[in-house]
Amino acid sequence: MTNTIYVLNGPNMNLLGKRQPELYGSKTLKDVEKSCSVIALEKGFKIDLRQSNSEADLIDWIHEAREDGAGIVINPAAYSHTSIAIMDALMAFEGPVIEVHVSNIHKREKFRHQSYVSLRADGVIAGLGVSGYDFAVMKILEILKNKKPAG
Ligand code: CA2
């Protein structure tokens, strides 16, 4: 089995820590990559963190994870609320999937309350800031540890 956990980020998440700190905090995706890597490395896993503003990239990366990914942490950003295509791609991924939102989407506009990705995610974390990514990686590691070997 692969030892890579994909941490995928959707549109505008490259602005994390650079814009709207009152809503999304001051930590960047580089900081997220560092903290998730420390957690994963301790258990012999590595983090592959990526961000794209393109729905197609995110779908291609989810397909790639079918071969190379032990689990997926995903913040699909605004695509959470619109993308059946990303949900479908995740449905074809067999490992654990945790959805993360930095802000509490349930405390915000009504259109953010619904997420297609939640229909596939094994768990959803929202409103815990960038710590949500760390918790998601911890949970993926726990799920993988408890997974019974096939056969
Ligand atoms: O809270 C989250 O993590 C979101 O997924 C962020 C998305 C938003 O569309 C979701 O409803 C909730 C993207 C927000 C805009 O992008 C920025 C990200 C960081 C800093 C500034 C803007």
XYZ file of N, CA, C and O and ligand atoms in Angstrom:
626
model
N 0.848 -1.203 0.000
C 0.000 0.000 0.000
C 0.886 1.257 0.000
O 1.945 1.256 0.604
N 0.441 2.269 -0.702
C 1.170 3.550 -0.735
C 1.164 4.233 0.642
O 0.265 3.992 1.437
N 2.136 5.079 0.882
C 2.170 5.788 2.168
C 1.977 7.305 1.993
O 2.433 8.088 2.814
N 1.301 7.668 0.918
C 1.072 9.101 0.647
C -0.366 9.500 0.966
O -1.303 8.832 0.530
N -0.485 10.594 1.727
C -1.812 11.175 1.977
C -1.897 12.461 1.153
O -1.056 13.360 1.294
N -2.884 12.511 0.281
C -3.101 13.710 -0.538
C -3.873 14.740 0.282
O -4.867 14.389 0.935
N -3.414 15.990 0.236
C -4.137 17.099 0.876
C -4.461 18.095 -0.239
O -3.602 18.875 -0.679
N -5.685 18.014 -0.740
C -6.074 18.764 -1.938
C -6.879 20.011 -1.575
O -7.742 19.955 -0.689
N -6.577 21.082 -2.264
C -7.220 22.373 -1.976
C -7.754 23.006 -3.248
O -7.039 23.074 -4.257
N -8.981 23.506 -3.163
C -9.648 24.082 -4.320
C -9.402 25.563 -4.497
O -8.485 26.139 -3.915
N -10.250 26.196 -5.313
C -10.027 27.562 -5.774
C -9.890 28.594 -4.657
O -10.629 28.560 -3.672
N -8.923 29.457 -4.854
C -8.622 30.603 -3.978
C -7.894 30.211 -2.690
O -7.488 31.097 -1.941
N -7.717 28.923 -2.455
C -7.050 28.527 -1.210
C -5.562 28.894 -1.211
O -4.928 28.887 -0.160
N -5.008 29.259 -2.381
C -3.636 29.797 -2.431
C -3.552 31.137 -1.685
O -2.463 31.589 -1.340
N -4.711 31.744 -1.419
C -4.732 33.030 -0.698
C -4.738 32.845 0.821
O -4.709 33.830 1.567
N -4.789 31.591 1.250
C -4.842 31.323 2.695
C -3.668 32.005 3.407
O -2.507 31.865 2.996
N -3.993 32.750 4.463
C -2.966 33.455 5.231
C -2.561 34.790 4.628
O -1.790 35.542 5.216
N -3.089 35.073 3.435
C -2.681 36.301 2.732
C -3.826 37.296 2.585
O -3.609 38.485 2.412
N -5.059 36.792 2.598
C -6.256 37.645 2.478
C -7.271 37.190 3.526
O -7.295 36.031 3.914
N -8.147 38.109 3.928
C -9.252 37.826 4.869
C -8.805 37.011 6.101
O -9.420 35.970 6.404
N -7.763 37.469 6.806
C -7.300 36.704 7.978
C -8.357 36.610 9.080
O -8.347 35.654 9.857
N -9.287 37.578 9.103
C -10.351 37.546 10.119
C -11.260 36.324 9.939
O -11.855 35.828 10.899
N -11.309 35.825 8.712
C -12.160 34.665 8.402
C -11.347 33.366 8.323
O -11.803 32.302 8.770
N -10.148 33.458 7.751
C -9.387 32.235 7.454
C -8.066 32.118 8.222
O -7.343 31.140 8.040
N -7.757 33.116 9.089
C -6.526 33.047 9.882
C -5.304 33.520 9.101
O -5.412 33.968 7.953
N -4.132 33.391 9.731
C -2.921 33.960 9.130
C -1.921 32.888 8.669
O -0.853 33.207 8.170
N -2.274 31.643 8.840
C -1.376 30.563 8.396
C -1.596 30.290 6.902
O -2.722 30.366 6.407
N -0.506 29.948 6.229
C -0.558 29.702 4.782
C -0.623 28.192 4.497
O -0.440 27.372 5.404
N -0.810 27.858 3.217
C -0.809 26.433 2.847
C 0.560 25.799 3.095
O 0.655 24.610 3.364
N 1.631 26.612 3.009
C 2.981 26.093 3.338
C 3.015 25.649 4.802
O 3.585 24.603 5.127
N 2.412 26.471 5.685
C 2.358 26.105 7.117
C 1.558 24.811 7.301
O 1.922 23.950 8.101
N 0.449 24.709 6.560
C -0.399 23.506 6.643
C 0.411 22.279 6.201
O 0.390 21.237 6.858
N 1.145 22.440 5.114
C 1.967 21.330 4.596
C 2.970 20.873 5.653
O 3.152 19.674 5.875
N 3.604 21.857 6.323
C 4.608 21.525 7.348
C 3.982 20.766 8.513
O 4.479 19.725 8.938
N 2.881 21.290 9.064
C 2.308 20.662 10.263
C 1.729 19.287 9.935
O 1.889 18.337 10.700
N 1.097 19.151 8.773
C 0.546 17.838 8.386
C 1.688 16.840 8.165
O 1.560 15.660 8.516
N 2.800 17.316 7.599
C 3.935 16.417 7.322
C 4.538 15.881 8.613
O 4.898 14.694 8.677
N 4.648 16.727 9.632
C 5.200 16.278 10.931
C 4.333 15.141 11.473
O 4.841 14.100 11.899
N 3.002 15.326 11.413
C 2.057 14.321 11.938
C 2.155 13.019 11.128
O 2.210 11.926 11.686
N 2.198 13.150 9.810
C 2.223 11.964 8.944
C 3.547 11.209 9.081
O 3.551 9.973 9.190
N 4.655 11.944 9.090
C 5.987 11.306 9.135
C 6.174 10.433 10.366
O 6.819 9.385 10.299
N 5.590 10.884 11.467
C 5.684 10.131 12.720
C 5.137 8.705 12.558
O 5.544 7.787 13.267
N 4.186 8.541 11.634
C 3.582 7.216 11.395
C 4.066 6.603 10.085
O 3.444 5.672 9.547
N 5.137 7.175 9.519
C 5.714 6.608 8.299
C 4.974 6.970 7.024
O 5.147 6.305 5.996
N 4.176 8.037 7.069
C 3.456 8.489 5.878
C 4.023 9.824 5.408
O 4.710 10.505 6.159
N 3.728 10.191 4.171
C 4.118 11.518 3.698
C 2.906 12.263 3.121
O 1.916 11.620 2.732
N 3.051 13.580 3.087
C 1.952 14.447 2.638
C 2.257 14.979 1.245
O 3.377 15.434 0.974
N 1.265 14.922 0.373
C 1.380 15.551 -0.939
C 0.285 16.619 -0.989
O -0.885 16.306 -1.221
N 0.664 17.861 -0.683
C -0.331 18.951 -0.636
C -0.342 19.696 -1.971
O 0.704 20.094 -2.476
N -1.518 19.880 -2.514
C -1.667 20.577 -3.796
C -2.838 21.550 -3.746
O -3.794 21.330 -2.992
N -2.770 22.572 -4.580
C -3.875 23.525 -4.691
C -4.076 23.853 -6.155
O -3.114 23.997 -6.916
N -5.342 23.953 -6.558
C -5.623 24.413 -7.922
C -6.920 25.199 -7.951
O -7.841 24.934 -7.181
N -6.946 26.148 -8.887
C -8.186 26.896 -9.120
C -9.041 26.212 -10.190
O -10.121 26.711 -10.520
N -8.545 25.084 -10.686
C -9.251 24.382 -11.754
C -9.914 23.094 -11.251
O -9.277 22.253 -10.605
N -11.190 22.941 -11.553
C -11.939 21.742 -11.164
C -11.313 20.498 -11.809
O -11.203 19.439 -11.166
N -10.862 20.639 -13.068
C -10.281 19.497 -13.790
C -9.024 18.985 -13.089
O -8.824 17.768 -12.970
N -8.181 19.893 -12.621
C -6.963 19.465 -11.900
C -7.337 18.640 -10.677
O -6.745 17.590 -10.418
N -8.312 19.136 -9.927
C -8.707 18.439 -8.691
C -9.215 17.039 -9.009
O -8.865 16.072 -8.334
N -10.000 16.928 -10.076
C -10.530 15.617 -10.484
C -9.383 14.700 -10.918
O -9.307 13.538 -10.498
N -8.452 15.229 -11.714
C -7.297 14.415 -12.157
C -6.471 13.952 -10.958
O -5.981 12.815 -10.943
N -6.307 14.802 -9.965
C -5.501 14.433 -8.792
C -6.215 13.362 -7.957
O -5.577 12.480 -7.388
N -7.531 13.437 -7.899
C -8.291 12.400 -7.174
C -8.127 11.061 -7.908
O -7.921 10.020 -7.287
N -8.172 11.099 -9.250
C -7.946 9.869 -10.026
C -6.544 9.320 -9.756
O -6.356 8.109 -9.598
N -5.571 10.221 -9.714
C -4.176 9.820 -9.439
C -4.078 9.141 -8.070
O -3.371 8.146 -7.908
N -4.827 9.678 -7.118
C -4.793 9.122 -5.754
C -5.345 7.701 -5.707
O -5.041 6.942 -4.783
N -6.151 7.314 -6.703
C -6.653 5.921 -6.750
C -5.479 4.936 -6.824
O -5.564 3.822 -6.337
N -4.363 5.387 -7.442
C -3.166 4.539 -7.551
C -2.160 4.846 -6.439
O -1.547 3.934 -5.896
N -1.999 6.132 -6.138
C -0.862 6.571 -5.304
C -1.245 7.086 -3.927
O -0.361 7.504 -3.175
N -2.523 7.125 -3.594
C -2.934 7.766 -2.338
C -3.528 6.785 -1.344
O -4.405 5.991 -1.693
N -3.056 6.870 -0.101
C -3.633 6.027 0.956
C -4.925 6.657 1.480
O -5.828 5.956 1.955
N -5.004 7.974 1.415
C -6.188 8.697 1.873
C -6.176 10.105 1.299
O -5.141 10.560 0.778
N -7.319 10.756 1.386
C -7.426 12.126 0.851
C -8.035 13.041 1.901
O -9.110 12.764 2.449
N -7.330 14.147 2.168
C -7.915 15.278 2.907
C -8.220 16.311 1.830
O -7.348 16.622 1.014
N -9.445 16.806 1.802
C -9.781 17.751 0.729
C -10.561 18.945 1.250
O -11.525 18.788 1.997
N -10.072 20.132 0.887
C -10.858 21.353 1.057
C -11.208 21.809 -0.354
O -10.413 22.479 -1.012
N -12.390 21.410 -0.827
C -12.746 21.726 -2.210
C -13.125 23.195 -2.400
O -13.467 23.615 -3.501
N -13.090 23.977 -1.298
C -13.454 25.405 -1.326
C -14.844 25.559 -1.960
O -15.737 24.765 -1.666
N -15.015 26.530 -2.841
C -16.367 26.793 -3.375
C -16.914 25.612 -4.182
O -18.140 25.456 -4.306
N -16.027 24.748 -4.704
C -16.515 23.574 -5.442
C -17.269 22.584 -4.551
O -18.013 21.752 -5.051
N -17.072 22.680 -3.230
C -17.847 21.840 -2.307
C -19.332 21.987 -2.587
O -20.084 21.020 -2.541
N -19.717 23.241 -2.846
C -21.137 23.601 -2.918
C -21.732 23.428 -4.320
O -22.921 23.607 -4.509
N -20.861 23.114 -5.292
C -21.346 23.084 -6.683
C -20.973 21.828 -7.462
O -21.632 21.514 -8.456
N -19.903 21.128 -7.063
C -19.305 20.165 -7.998
C -19.730 18.710 -7.779
O -19.191 17.999 -6.918
N -20.655 18.273 -8.619
C -21.017 16.852 -8.648
C -19.834 16.062 -9.227
O -19.589 14.916 -8.840
N -19.066 16.687 -10.110
C -17.934 15.994 -10.743
C -16.860 15.624 -9.720
O -16.298 14.520 -9.773
N -16.576 16.512 -8.791
C -15.578 16.195 -7.753
C -16.129 15.110 -6.832
O -15.422 14.167 -6.465
N -17.405 15.212 -6.489
C -18.025 14.156 -5.674
C -17.919 12.799 -6.393
O -17.535 11.796 -5.793
N -18.238 12.776 -7.691
C -18.178 11.520 -8.454
C -16.760 10.947 -8.453
O -16.579 9.738 -8.300
N -15.767 11.805 -8.639
C -14.371 11.340 -8.640
C -14.029 10.728 -7.284
O -13.394 9.663 -7.210
N -14.469 11.374 -6.213
C -14.185 10.855 -4.862
C -14.894 9.526 -4.614
O -14.391 8.665 -3.889
N -16.081 9.358 -5.211
C -16.832 8.096 -5.061
C -16.015 6.920 -5.620
O -16.184 5.788 -5.190
N -15.147 7.217 -6.600
C -14.341 6.153 -7.219
C -13.029 5.919 -6.465
O -12.235 5.062 -6.850
N -12.787 6.686 -5.418
C -11.582 6.504 -4.587
C -11.962 5.630 -3.402
O -12.949 5.898 -2.709
N -11.151 4.600 -3.162
C -11.571 3.614 -2.151
C -11.113 3.894 -0.734
O -11.658 3.350 0.224
N -10.110 4.735 -0.574
C -9.559 4.990 0.771
C -10.368 6.021 1.549
O -11.393 6.523 1.077
N -9.898 6.345 2.770
C -10.609 7.341 3.574
C -10.506 8.765 3.012
O -9.472 9.151 2.478
N -11.617 9.487 3.140
C -11.693 10.880 2.663
C -12.222 11.745 3.805
O -13.281 11.445 4.376
N -11.488 12.784 4.146
C -11.984 13.751 5.136
C -12.073 15.119 4.461
O -11.108 15.577 3.828
N -13.224 15.758 4.591
C -13.452 17.098 4.033
C -13.151 18.140 5.110
O -13.583 17.986 6.254
N -12.399 19.162 4.736
C -12.031 20.218 5.693
C -12.488 21.578 5.171
O -12.329 21.880 3.984
N -13.050 22.367 6.076
C -13.283 23.787 5.793
C -12.679 24.585 6.929
O -12.919 24.282 8.110
N -11.913 25.582 6.584
C -11.242 26.407 7.591
C -12.282 27.192 8.393
O -12.229 27.265 9.615
N -13.245 27.756 7.695
C -14.316 28.512 8.364
C -15.492 27.579 8.663
O -15.573 26.479 8.103
N -16.369 28.043 9.544
C -17.574 27.258 9.838
C -18.638 27.580 8.789
O -19.380 28.564 8.920
N -18.709 26.733 7.775
C -19.616 26.990 6.647
C -21.081 27.050 7.096
O -21.905 27.677 6.436
N -21.405 26.447 8.238
C -22.796 26.431 8.725
C -23.195 27.731 9.407
O -24.379 27.975 9.651
N -22.196 28.550 9.719
C -22.454 29.862 10.338
C -22.489 30.965 9.288
O -22.608 32.130 9.613
N -22.317 30.570 8.024
C -22.182 31.557 6.956
C -23.415 31.536 6.037
O -24.464 31.068 6.421
N -23.274 32.043 4.841
C -24.410 32.129 3.923
C -25.010 30.735 3.684
O -24.297 29.747 3.664
N -26.316 30.733 3.393
C -27.033 29.459 3.212
C -26.418 28.592 2.103
O -26.363 27.372 2.230
N -25.940 29.231 1.018
C -25.399 28.424 -0.094
C -24.158 27.637 0.295
O -23.768 26.694 -0.383
N -23.526 28.027 1.421
C -22.332 27.279 1.877
C -22.702 26.114 2.796
O -21.845 25.324 3.179
N -23.965 25.998 3.184
C -24.356 24.951 4.137
C -24.374 23.569 3.494
O -24.300 22.564 4.187
N -24.520 23.546 2.170
C -24.632 22.269 1.457
C -23.303 21.945 0.786
O -22.648 22.823 0.223
N -22.882 20.671 0.889
C -21.655 20.246 0.207
C -21.890 18.898 -0.465
O -22.258 17.929 0.201
N -21.667 18.845 -1.775
C -21.751 17.551 -2.484
C -20.694 16.582 -1.971
O -20.929 15.381 -1.860
N -19.520 17.135 -1.648
C -18.397 16.285 -1.205
C -18.725 15.569 0.106
O -18.283 14.436 0.334
N -19.552 16.192 0.938
C -19.943 15.565 2.216
C -20.706 14.260 1.995
O -20.756 13.419 2.896
N -21.316 14.097 0.810
C -22.041 12.857 0.514
C -21.086 11.673 0.372
O -21.503 10.526 0.453
N -19.790 11.966 0.177
C -18.780 10.899 0.061
C -17.833 10.886 1.271
O -17.341 9.817 1.648
N -17.619 12.038 1.866
C -16.587 12.128 2.920
C -16.907 11.206 4.095
O -18.066 11.036 4.473
N -15.865 10.602 4.655
C -16.040 9.792 5.865
C -16.205 10.690 7.087
O -16.767 10.266 8.097
N -15.712 11.906 7.003
C -15.875 12.886 8.076
C -15.714 14.287 7.520
O -15.113 14.472 6.445
N -16.283 15.257 8.231
C -16.229 16.662 7.803
C -15.794 17.505 8.990
O -16.337 17.360 10.092
N -14.814 18.371 8.767
C -14.342 19.280 9.817
C -14.534 20.701 9.301
O -14.078 21.031 8.206
N -15.223 21.535 10.088
C -15.447 22.915 9.657
C -15.324 23.855 10.847
O -15.795 23.535 11.942
N -14.662 24.980 10.622
C -14.641 26.034 11.634
C -13.525 25.926 12.652
O -13.484 26.717 13.592
N -12.606 24.986 12.465
C -11.497 24.830 13.420
C -10.213 25.455 12.900
O -9.123 25.153 13.387
N -10.348 26.350 11.909
C -9.166 26.980 11.324
C -8.300 25.938 10.621
O -8.771 24.850 10.271
N -7.017 26.278 10.443
C -6.149 25.341 9.716
C -5.823 24.100 10.541
O -5.350 23.097 9.998
N -6.097 24.119 11.844
C -5.923 22.904 12.663
C -6.775 21.769 12.112
O -6.465 20.590 12.329
N -7.849 22.116 11.410
C -8.720 21.098 10.821
C -7.952 20.146 9.916
O -8.250 18.955 9.854
N -6.955 20.677 9.195
C -6.150 19.812 8.316
C -5.360 18.801 9.159
O -5.244 17.636 8.795
N -4.770 19.278 10.274
C -3.996 18.372 11.151
C -4.902 17.261 11.690
O -4.537 16.082 11.679
N -6.089 17.660 12.180
C -7.024 16.669 12.742
C -7.443 15.666 11.661
O -7.602 14.475 11.937
N -7.615 16.165 10.453
C -8.035 15.280 9.356
C -6.941 14.253 9.051
O -7.241 13.068 8.854
N -5.687 14.693 9.023
C -4.584 13.753 8.774
C -4.522 12.721 9.898
O -4.366 11.523 9.649
N -4.683 13.175 11.153
C -4.678 12.242 12.304
C -5.758 11.185 12.124
O -5.548 9.999 12.379
N -6.940 11.619 11.710
C -8.070 10.688 11.555
C -7.808 9.698 10.424
O -8.108 8.506 10.557
N -7.261 10.203 9.313
C -6.929 9.298 8.188
C -5.941 8.237 8.669
O -6.102 7.035 8.374
N -4.944 8.648 9.447
C -3.936 7.692 9.954
C -4.599 6.653 10.858
O -4.280 5.463 10.790
N -5.535 7.115 11.677
C -6.244 6.189 12.579
C -7.086 5.190 11.771
O -7.072 3.991 12.047
N -7.793 5.695 10.778
C -8.632 4.803 9.939
C -7.752 3.768 9.242
O -8.066 2.579 9.221
N -6.610 4.219 8.694
C -5.720 3.295 7.969
C -5.148 2.241 8.906
O -5.012 1.070 8.542
N -4.835 2.666 10.141
C -4.265 1.734 11.123
C -5.272 0.638 11.487
O -4.917 -0.524 11.674
N -6.538 1.027 11.583
C -7.583 0.082 12.008
C -8.145 -0.756 10.860
O -8.962 -1.637 11.096
N -7.718 -0.393 9.632
C -8.256 -1.100 8.464
C -7.714 -2.518 8.432
O -6.508 -2.737 8.523
N -8.634 -3.469 8.280
C -8.210 -4.881 8.227
C -7.594 -5.162 6.870
O -8.140 -4.751 5.854
N -6.467 -5.889 6.811
C -5.907 -6.233 5.501
C -6.876 -7.112 4.698
O -7.574 -7.948 5.299
N -6.952 -6.888 3.387
C -7.884 -7.651 2.535
C -7.510 -9.137 2.528
O -6.337 -9.485 2.665
N -8.502 -9.961 2.284
C -8.251 -11.399 2.175
C -8.564 -12.039 3.479
O -8.675 -13.180 3.695
O -13.824 27.677 4.931
C -13.312 27.112 3.954
O -12.252 26.463 4.047
C -13.947 27.246 2.575
O -13.818 25.980 1.915
C -13.154 28.309 1.836
C -13.693 28.589 0.425
C -15.195 28.929 0.525
O -15.728 29.117 -0.776
C -15.972 27.801 1.234
O -17.344 28.125 1.296
C -15.429 27.585 2.633
C -12.850 29.604 -0.318
C -12.897 31.009 0.235
C -12.212 32.073 -0.582
O -10.823 31.881 -0.665
C -9.967 32.412 0.269
C -9.237 31.519 1.037
C -8.357 31.994 1.978
C -8.178 33.370 2.131
C -8.904 34.232 1.347
C -9.796 33.763 0.402
